[in-house]
């Protein structure tokens, strides 16, 4: 079994270790144009300096109406691409691979973030700058404003937008793209039987519900043959009648056939559910995907190096951390030291601290 401090190669991209930073929305684009700011340069610069093998930047919308909030970053314009470039270059200078999460929030778009000028909860009203949301099926997800159902043609436009976002990401120098298929956002709204009630080719059985996600993966693969692709899934809805770990393993196998290289196993986000939150509470979902011979990463309350190593020992390829890395951007270096492994991931400027 590899150590979490060992490198890993995905489609020709070598990552210096298996301790990765999961995407985290910063809701910090005050200009509302999706263009990353000084905050993003400093925040991602610190994370890239902390030793991670793979930093994936926050859910970045492939179309303006796919933003969770007006303050989200985007990858639908060339101006956004150009503003991501220095962030990418700095990560490379620090030895970190860097990816971007391509996202469309669907019925969970046009919401109020927890802080800033739109602070609040629930939907941002159209009168306040919000917009009509779209989904696989019409109605309200999680008590938010009613979405309208996309036509098949409109859904295919979404596929094109994901591809355009991926191509822009490649042009910005990103090493990898991640397709956001989790947390109750648009692609999950298509995947889950709890929400997708369509009777056309984009609904019905698991095969039909997975069509849109797989078309996104296939189309990105066709446009970018050498670009590593991660798919993030909510690998269970934690609800009777919803997606199960077995469904997630099946979707992962199909995604791999469509050109994906690794699946990250998150969970939930579409309906309110009793989630047994605790240390490593989603790791079994990644194990289930890895057992289906699809490279997988685990995420969710992985907070010590020992715990991370035990998860990799169980057959999962890598771990991703989110909140613990906000508290300590240098967590990968700290974990390596705690495990007694000498690493050269710290910036030379910080050598005297070690
Ligand atoms: C501030 C914050 C923002 C987040 N934004 C995203 C996001 O943009 N995309 C995503 O897939 N998950 C997002 N998440 C979920 C994390 O990627 C991660 O799956 C979750 O926090 C569990 O990992 P942790 O216990 O290590 O924090 C976010 C989490 C936090 C705390």
Short mmCIF file of C-alpha atoms and ligand atoms in Angstrom, two decimals:
data_model
loop_
_atom_site.label_atom_id
_atom_site.label_comp_id
_atom_site.label_asym_id
_atom_site.label_seq_id
_atom_site.Cartn_x
_atom_site.Cartn_y
_atom_site.Cartn_z
CA UNK A 1 0.00 0.00 0.00
CA UNK A 2 1.34 3.46 -0.82
CA UNK A 3 2.01 6.08 1.84
CA UNK A 4 -0.06 9.28 1.68
CA UNK A 5 3.30 10.97 1.09
CA UNK A 6 3.98 8.90 -2.05
CA UNK A 7 3.41 10.36 -5.52
CA UNK A 8 0.59 9.25 -7.77
CA UNK A 9 0.18 9.57 -11.52
CA UNK A 10 -3.17 10.21 -13.23
CA UNK A 11 -3.18 10.22 -17.05
CA UNK A 12 0.45 11.30 -17.18
CA UNK A 13 0.11 13.95 -14.44
CA UNK A 14 2.32 13.16 -11.44
CA UNK A 15 1.07 14.51 -8.11
CA UNK A 16 3.74 14.74 -5.42
CA UNK A 17 1.57 13.11 -2.76
CA UNK A 18 -1.93 11.83 -1.99
CA UNK A 19 -2.99 14.63 0.37
CA UNK A 20 -5.21 16.85 -1.73
CA UNK A 21 -7.23 20.01 -1.08
CA UNK A 22 -10.94 19.70 -1.90
CA UNK A 23 -12.73 22.54 -3.70
CA UNK A 24 -14.18 25.26 -1.46
CA UNK A 25 -16.31 28.19 -2.62
CA UNK A 26 -15.05 31.48 -1.29
CA UNK A 27 -18.06 33.62 -2.35
CA UNK A 28 -15.59 36.47 -2.73
CA UNK A 29 -16.12 37.94 -6.19
CA UNK A 30 -17.54 41.28 -5.07
CA UNK A 31 -17.58 42.60 -8.66
CA UNK A 32 -20.11 39.82 -9.48
CA UNK A 33 -18.31 39.03 -12.74
CA UNK A 34 -16.92 35.63 -11.78
CA UNK A 35 -13.33 36.90 -12.07
CA UNK A 36 -11.01 35.66 -9.29
CA UNK A 37 -9.59 38.41 -7.09
CA UNK A 38 -6.68 39.21 -4.79
CA UNK A 39 -8.40 37.06 -2.17
CA UNK A 40 -8.22 34.04 -4.48
CA UNK A 41 -4.57 34.70 -5.33
CA UNK A 42 -3.56 34.84 -1.66
CA UNK A 43 -5.82 32.02 -0.47
CA UNK A 44 -4.81 29.55 -3.19
CA UNK A 45 -1.20 30.71 -2.95
CA UNK A 46 -1.14 29.75 0.72
CA UNK A 47 -2.74 26.36 0.05
CA UNK A 48 -0.34 25.64 -2.82
CA UNK A 49 2.56 26.52 -0.52
CA UNK A 50 1.41 24.06 2.12
CA UNK A 51 2.61 20.93 0.40
CA UNK A 52 -0.52 19.50 -1.21
CA UNK A 53 -0.16 17.25 -4.23
CA UNK A 54 -3.36 18.54 -5.82
CA UNK A 55 -5.22 21.74 -5.15
CA UNK A 56 -8.64 21.92 -6.79
CA UNK A 57 -10.05 25.45 -6.81
CA UNK A 58 -13.64 26.14 -5.94
CA UNK A 59 -16.82 25.36 -7.89
CA UNK A 60 -16.52 27.71 -10.84
CA UNK A 61 -19.59 28.20 -12.94
CA UNK A 62 -19.58 27.26 -16.63
CA UNK A 63 -22.40 29.76 -17.28
CA UNK A 64 -23.41 32.81 -15.20
CA UNK A 65 -26.78 31.29 -14.28
CA UNK A 66 -24.96 28.22 -12.92
CA UNK A 67 -23.47 30.16 -10.01
CA UNK A 68 -24.55 29.21 -6.48
CA UNK A 69 -24.30 32.89 -5.58
CA UNK A 70 -23.50 36.07 -7.49
CA UNK A 71 -20.12 36.06 -5.70
CA UNK A 72 -18.96 32.73 -7.20
CA UNK A 73 -15.98 32.43 -9.50
CA UNK A 74 -16.56 31.42 -13.11
CA UNK A 75 -14.81 29.94 -16.12
CA UNK A 76 -17.28 31.10 -18.78
CA UNK A 77 -15.23 34.10 -19.97
CA UNK A 78 -11.73 34.76 -21.26
CA UNK A 79 -11.30 37.44 -18.61
CA UNK A 80 -11.86 34.78 -15.93
CA UNK A 81 -9.39 32.45 -17.69
CA UNK A 82 -6.75 35.18 -17.68
CA UNK A 83 -7.32 35.93 -13.98
CA UNK A 84 -6.92 32.23 -13.06
CA UNK A 85 -3.57 32.06 -14.89
CA UNK A 86 -1.34 33.70 -12.20
CA UNK A 87 -2.95 31.47 -9.56
CA UNK A 88 -2.12 28.42 -11.67
CA UNK A 89 1.43 29.62 -12.36
CA UNK A 90 2.10 30.23 -8.66
CA UNK A 91 0.83 26.75 -7.71
CA UNK A 92 3.20 25.26 -10.27
CA UNK A 93 6.06 27.32 -8.90
CA UNK A 94 5.27 25.77 -5.49
CA UNK A 95 5.25 22.21 -6.88
CA UNK A 96 1.50 21.68 -6.53
CA UNK A 97 -0.72 20.41 -9.32
CA UNK A 98 -3.83 22.53 -9.66
CA UNK A 99 -7.29 21.73 -10.98
CA UNK A 100 -10.58 23.58 -11.24
CA UNK A 101 -14.03 22.32 -10.36
CA UNK A 102 -16.43 22.96 -13.26
CA UNK A 103 -19.90 23.58 -11.90
CA UNK A 104 -23.53 24.34 -12.61
CA UNK A 105 -25.72 24.61 -9.52
CA UNK A 106 -29.06 24.17 -11.33
CA UNK A 107 -31.95 24.54 -8.90
CA UNK A 108 -29.46 25.48 -6.16
CA UNK A 109 -28.27 28.58 -8.08
CA UNK A 110 -29.12 32.17 -7.22
CA UNK A 111 -28.77 31.79 -3.45
CA UNK A 112 -27.52 34.09 -0.73
CA UNK A 113 -24.07 33.32 0.73
CA UNK A 114 -23.50 33.44 4.49
CA UNK A 115 -21.59 36.73 4.36
CA UNK A 116 -21.05 39.80 2.18
CA UNK A 117 -23.51 42.15 0.52
CA UNK A 118 -26.08 39.41 -0.31
CA UNK A 119 -25.72 37.74 3.13
CA UNK A 120 -28.64 35.64 4.19
CA UNK A 121 -30.11 32.23 3.54
CA UNK A 122 -32.31 30.81 0.81
CA UNK A 123 -32.78 32.19 -2.67
CA UNK A 124 -31.76 35.64 -3.87
CA UNK A 125 -34.95 37.14 -5.30
CA UNK A 126 -34.96 38.11 -8.97
CA UNK A 127 -35.78 41.68 -7.89
CA UNK A 128 -32.52 41.69 -5.87
CA UNK A 129 -30.35 40.44 -8.73
CA UNK A 130 -31.18 36.75 -8.63
CA UNK A 131 -32.42 34.74 -11.61
CA UNK A 132 -34.78 31.98 -12.73
CA UNK A 133 -33.07 28.66 -11.97
CA UNK A 134 -33.12 25.49 -14.07
CA UNK A 135 -32.99 21.79 -13.26
CA UNK A 136 -33.75 18.30 -14.50
CA UNK A 137 -37.30 18.65 -13.16
CA UNK A 138 -39.40 21.63 -12.17
CA UNK A 139 -39.85 22.58 -8.52
CA UNK A 140 -38.04 23.58 -5.37
CA UNK A 141 -34.89 21.83 -4.15
CA UNK A 142 -34.22 22.27 -0.42
CA UNK A 143 -36.86 24.97 -0.08
CA UNK A 144 -35.23 27.26 -2.67
CA UNK A 145 -37.10 29.16 -5.40
CA UNK A 146 -38.82 26.96 -8.00
CA UNK A 147 -36.61 25.85 -10.88
CA UNK A 148 -37.93 25.16 -14.36
CA UNK A 149 -37.04 21.96 -16.22
CA UNK A 150 -34.43 22.20 -18.99
CA UNK A 151 -35.41 21.00 -22.46
CA UNK A 152 -33.18 18.31 -23.98
CA UNK A 153 -31.64 20.94 -26.28
CA UNK A 154 -30.94 23.26 -23.33
CA UNK A 155 -29.34 20.37 -21.43
CA UNK A 156 -27.05 19.76 -24.42
CA UNK A 157 -26.08 23.46 -24.27
CA UNK A 158 -24.99 22.80 -20.68
CA UNK A 159 -22.72 20.02 -21.96
CA UNK A 160 -21.19 22.49 -24.42
CA UNK A 161 -20.67 25.00 -21.60
CA UNK A 162 -18.80 22.39 -19.52
CA UNK A 163 -16.55 21.67 -22.49
CA UNK A 164 -15.92 25.38 -23.14
CA UNK A 165 -15.05 25.78 -19.44
CA UNK A 166 -12.67 22.82 -19.59
CA UNK A 167 -10.94 24.20 -22.68
CA UNK A 168 -10.56 27.62 -21.01
CA UNK A 169 -9.17 25.86 -17.92
CA UNK A 170 -6.61 24.06 -20.07
CA UNK A 171 -5.68 27.38 -21.70
CA UNK A 172 -5.18 28.90 -18.24
CA UNK A 173 -2.73 26.08 -17.50
CA UNK A 174 -4.82 24.03 -15.07
CA UNK A 175 -3.50 20.47 -14.85
CA UNK A 176 -6.87 18.84 -14.29
CA UNK A 177 -10.60 19.49 -14.40
CA UNK A 178 -13.16 18.20 -11.95
CA UNK A 179 -16.78 17.76 -12.99
CA UNK A 180 -19.09 18.65 -10.11
CA UNK A 181 -21.67 15.88 -10.02
CA UNK A 182 -22.37 16.14 -6.27
CA UNK A 183 -24.05 18.10 -3.47
CA UNK A 184 -27.48 18.48 -5.04
CA UNK A 185 -26.26 20.64 -7.94
CA UNK A 186 -27.37 20.30 -11.56
CA UNK A 187 -25.68 17.03 -12.56
CA UNK A 188 -26.72 15.43 -9.27
CA UNK A 189 -30.26 16.74 -9.93
CA UNK A 190 -30.14 14.63 -13.11
CA UNK A 191 -28.53 11.59 -11.43
CA UNK A 192 -30.84 11.17 -8.46
CA UNK A 193 -34.21 9.37 -8.66
CA UNK A 194 -35.32 11.60 -5.78
CA UNK A 195 -35.43 14.58 -8.11
CA UNK A 196 -35.21 13.56 -11.79
CA UNK A 197 -38.76 12.64 -12.89
CA UNK A 198 -38.15 13.08 -16.63
CA UNK A 199 -39.52 10.52 -19.04
CA UNK A 200 -37.20 11.42 -21.94
CA UNK A 201 -33.67 10.20 -22.73
CA UNK A 202 -32.24 12.20 -19.77
CA UNK A 203 -34.39 10.49 -17.14
CA UNK A 204 -35.84 7.12 -16.20
CA UNK A 205 -33.49 4.38 -15.01
CA UNK A 206 -29.94 4.94 -13.74
CA UNK A 207 -28.66 4.67 -17.29
CA UNK A 208 -30.94 7.51 -18.45
CA UNK A 209 -30.30 9.68 -15.40
CA UNK A 210 -26.52 9.33 -15.83
CA UNK A 211 -26.69 10.36 -19.51
CA UNK A 212 -25.99 14.06 -18.97
CA UNK A 213 -23.02 13.51 -16.63
CA UNK A 214 -21.52 10.94 -19.01
CA UNK A 215 -22.02 13.24 -22.01
CA UNK A 216 -20.14 15.96 -20.13
CA UNK A 217 -17.25 13.60 -19.39
CA UNK A 218 -17.18 12.15 -22.90
CA UNK A 219 -17.26 15.60 -24.53
CA UNK A 220 -14.47 16.97 -22.32
CA UNK A 221 -12.41 13.86 -23.07
CA UNK A 222 -12.94 14.33 -26.81
CA UNK A 223 -11.91 18.01 -26.61
CA UNK A 224 -8.93 17.43 -24.28
CA UNK A 225 -7.50 13.93 -24.83
CA UNK A 226 -4.65 14.25 -22.31
CA UNK A 227 -6.38 16.29 -19.58
CA UNK A 228 -6.96 14.31 -16.35
CA UNK A 229 -10.66 14.39 -15.39
CA UNK A 230 -11.99 13.90 -11.86
CA UNK A 231 -15.71 13.37 -11.26
CA UNK A 232 -17.12 14.31 -7.88
CA UNK A 233 -20.22 12.34 -6.93
CA UNK A 234 -22.62 12.38 -4.06
CA UNK A 235 -22.18 8.65 -3.67
CA UNK A 236 -25.32 8.31 -1.56
CA UNK A 237 -28.37 10.49 -0.97
CA UNK A 238 -28.60 8.97 2.54
CA UNK A 239 -32.32 8.55 1.81
CA UNK A 240 -34.54 5.58 1.00
CA UNK A 241 -35.21 5.56 -2.74
CA UNK A 242 -32.19 7.81 -3.51
CA UNK A 243 -28.77 7.12 -4.97
CA UNK A 244 -26.89 4.31 -3.21
CA UNK A 245 -23.23 3.36 -2.92
CA UNK A 246 -23.88 0.61 -5.48
CA UNK A 247 -25.34 3.17 -7.91
CA UNK A 248 -22.28 5.36 -7.36
CA UNK A 249 -19.93 2.45 -8.12
CA UNK A 250 -21.87 1.75 -11.34
CA UNK A 251 -21.84 5.42 -12.39
CA UNK A 252 -18.10 5.54 -11.60
CA UNK A 253 -17.44 2.58 -13.90
CA UNK A 254 -19.41 4.28 -16.69
CA UNK A 255 -17.62 7.59 -16.05
CA UNK A 256 -14.29 5.81 -16.34
CA UNK A 257 -15.36 4.28 -19.67
CA UNK A 258 -16.40 7.79 -20.78
CA UNK A 259 -12.89 9.09 -20.04
CA UNK A 260 -12.78 10.05 -16.35
CA UNK A 261 -9.63 9.17 -14.43
CA UNK A 262 -10.73 9.30 -10.79
CA UNK A 263 -13.93 9.65 -8.79
CA UNK A 264 -14.12 11.62 -5.55
CA UNK A 265 -16.77 10.24 -3.20
CA UNK A 266 -18.73 12.89 -1.37
CA UNK A 267 -22.41 12.59 -0.40
CA UNK A 268 -25.76 14.25 0.13
CA UNK A 269 -26.91 17.78 -0.63
CA UNK A 270 -30.09 17.16 -2.60
CA UNK A 271 -32.59 16.39 0.16
CA UNK A 272 -32.48 16.83 3.90
CA UNK A 273 -31.28 13.55 5.41
CA UNK A 274 -29.92 12.16 8.65
CA UNK A 275 -26.21 11.97 7.78
CA UNK A 276 -24.01 10.10 10.28
CA UNK A 277 -21.38 12.83 10.34
CA UNK A 278 -18.18 11.77 12.10
CA UNK A 279 -14.50 11.11 11.38
CA UNK A 280 -14.08 9.67 7.87
CA UNK A 281 -17.86 9.22 7.51
CA UNK A 282 -17.73 9.06 3.70
CA UNK A 283 -14.59 6.94 3.34
CA UNK A 284 -16.58 3.71 2.84
CA UNK A 285 -18.11 5.26 -0.28
CA UNK A 286 -14.66 5.80 -1.82
CA UNK A 287 -13.70 2.25 -0.81
CA UNK A 288 -16.75 0.92 -2.63
CA UNK A 289 -15.78 2.80 -5.82
CA UNK A 290 -12.14 1.69 -5.54
CA UNK A 291 -13.37 -1.89 -5.13
CA UNK A 292 -15.04 -1.50 -8.54
CA UNK A 293 -11.54 -0.86 -9.96
CA UNK A 294 -12.04 2.89 -10.42
CA UNK A 295 -9.36 5.13 -8.86
CA UNK A 296 -11.03 6.98 -5.99
CA UNK A 297 -10.40 9.65 -3.38
CA UNK A 298 -12.08 9.98 0.01
CA UNK A 299 -13.19 13.20 1.69
CA UNK A 300 -15.07 14.27 4.81
CA UNK A 301 -13.69 14.87 8.29
CA UNK A 302 -10.29 13.41 7.53
CA UNK A 303 -8.30 15.36 10.07
CA UNK A 304 -5.11 13.49 10.99
CA UNK A 305 -2.30 11.96 8.99
CA UNK A 306 -2.80 8.59 10.67
CA UNK A 307 -6.48 8.56 9.76
CA UNK A 308 -5.63 9.54 6.17
CA UNK A 309 -3.05 6.75 5.94
CA UNK A 310 -5.55 4.18 7.25
CA UNK A 311 -7.99 5.24 4.50
CA UNK A 312 -5.32 4.84 1.81
CA UNK A 313 -4.37 1.48 3.37
CA UNK A 314 -7.99 0.42 2.82
CA UNK A 315 -7.53 0.68 -0.96
CA UNK A 316 -8.50 4.30 -1.65
CA UNK A 317 -5.96 6.16 -3.82
CA UNK A 318 -5.90 9.54 -2.07
CA UNK A 319 -7.58 11.72 0.55
CA UNK A 320 -8.92 15.22 0.19
CA UNK A 321 -9.25 17.75 2.99
CA UNK A 322 -11.27 20.94 3.11
CA UNK A 323 -11.97 22.66 6.44
CA UNK A 324 -8.84 21.35 8.22
CA UNK A 325 -6.77 22.97 5.46
CA UNK A 326 -8.50 26.31 6.02
CA UNK A 327 -7.35 26.13 9.64
CA UNK A 328 -3.85 25.06 8.58
CA UNK A 329 -2.89 25.49 4.92
CA UNK A 330 0.36 23.66 5.70
CA UNK A 331 -1.46 20.53 6.86
CA UNK A 332 0.16 18.23 4.23
CA UNK A 333 3.63 19.17 5.49
CA UNK A 334 2.51 18.73 9.11
CA UNK A 335 1.00 15.28 8.41
CA UNK A 336 4.19 14.10 6.68
CA UNK A 337 6.23 15.23 9.68
CA UNK A 338 3.81 13.52 12.10
CA UNK A 339 4.26 10.30 10.12
CA UNK A 340 8.04 10.72 10.36
CA UNK A 341 8.54 11.25 6.62
CA UNK A 342 11.04 13.89 5.49
CA UNK A 343 9.62 15.95 2.66
CA UNK A 344 10.83 18.96 0.70
CA UNK A 345 7.42 20.54 0.13
CA UNK A 346 7.90 23.66 2.30
CA UNK A 347 8.94 26.88 0.59
CA UNK A 348 12.66 27.63 1.00
CA UNK A 349 11.56 30.97 2.47
CA UNK A 350 10.03 29.05 5.41
CA UNK A 351 12.93 26.62 5.96
CA UNK A 352 13.87 28.15 9.31
CA UNK A 353 10.37 27.39 10.61
CA UNK A 354 11.03 23.69 10.11
C1 LIG B 1 -16.16 26.84 2.83
C2 LIG B 1 -16.52 25.61 2.07
C3 LIG B 1 -16.81 25.69 0.72
C4 LIG B 1 -17.08 24.53 -0.02
N1 LIG B 1 -17.25 24.63 -1.38
C5 LIG B 1 -17.30 23.50 -2.13
C6 LIG B 1 -17.22 23.58 -3.55
O1 LIG B 1 -17.01 24.64 -4.15
N2 LIG B 1 -17.36 22.43 -4.24
C7 LIG B 1 -17.52 21.22 -3.62
O2 LIG B 1 -17.64 20.19 -4.30
N3 LIG B 1 -17.53 21.13 -2.27
C8 LIG B 1 -17.39 22.22 -1.53
N4 LIG B 1 -17.31 22.12 -0.16
C9 LIG B 1 -17.25 20.78 0.45
C10 LIG B 1 -15.79 20.34 0.66
O3 LIG B 1 -15.12 20.20 -0.58
C11 LIG B 1 -15.70 19.01 1.45
O4 LIG B 1 -16.28 17.99 0.67
C12 LIG B 1 -16.40 19.06 2.79
O5 LIG B 1 -16.11 20.26 3.48
C13 LIG B 1 -16.01 17.88 3.66
O6 LIG B 1 -14.61 17.84 3.85
P1 LIG B 1 -13.92 18.36 5.24
O7 LIG B 1 -14.57 17.58 6.35
O8 LIG B 1 -12.47 18.05 5.07
O9 LIG B 1 -14.19 19.81 5.36
C14 LIG B 1 -17.08 23.26 0.60
C15 LIG B 1 -16.82 23.19 1.97
C16 LIG B 1 -16.51 24.33 2.69
C17 LIG B 1 -16.19 24.20 4.17
#
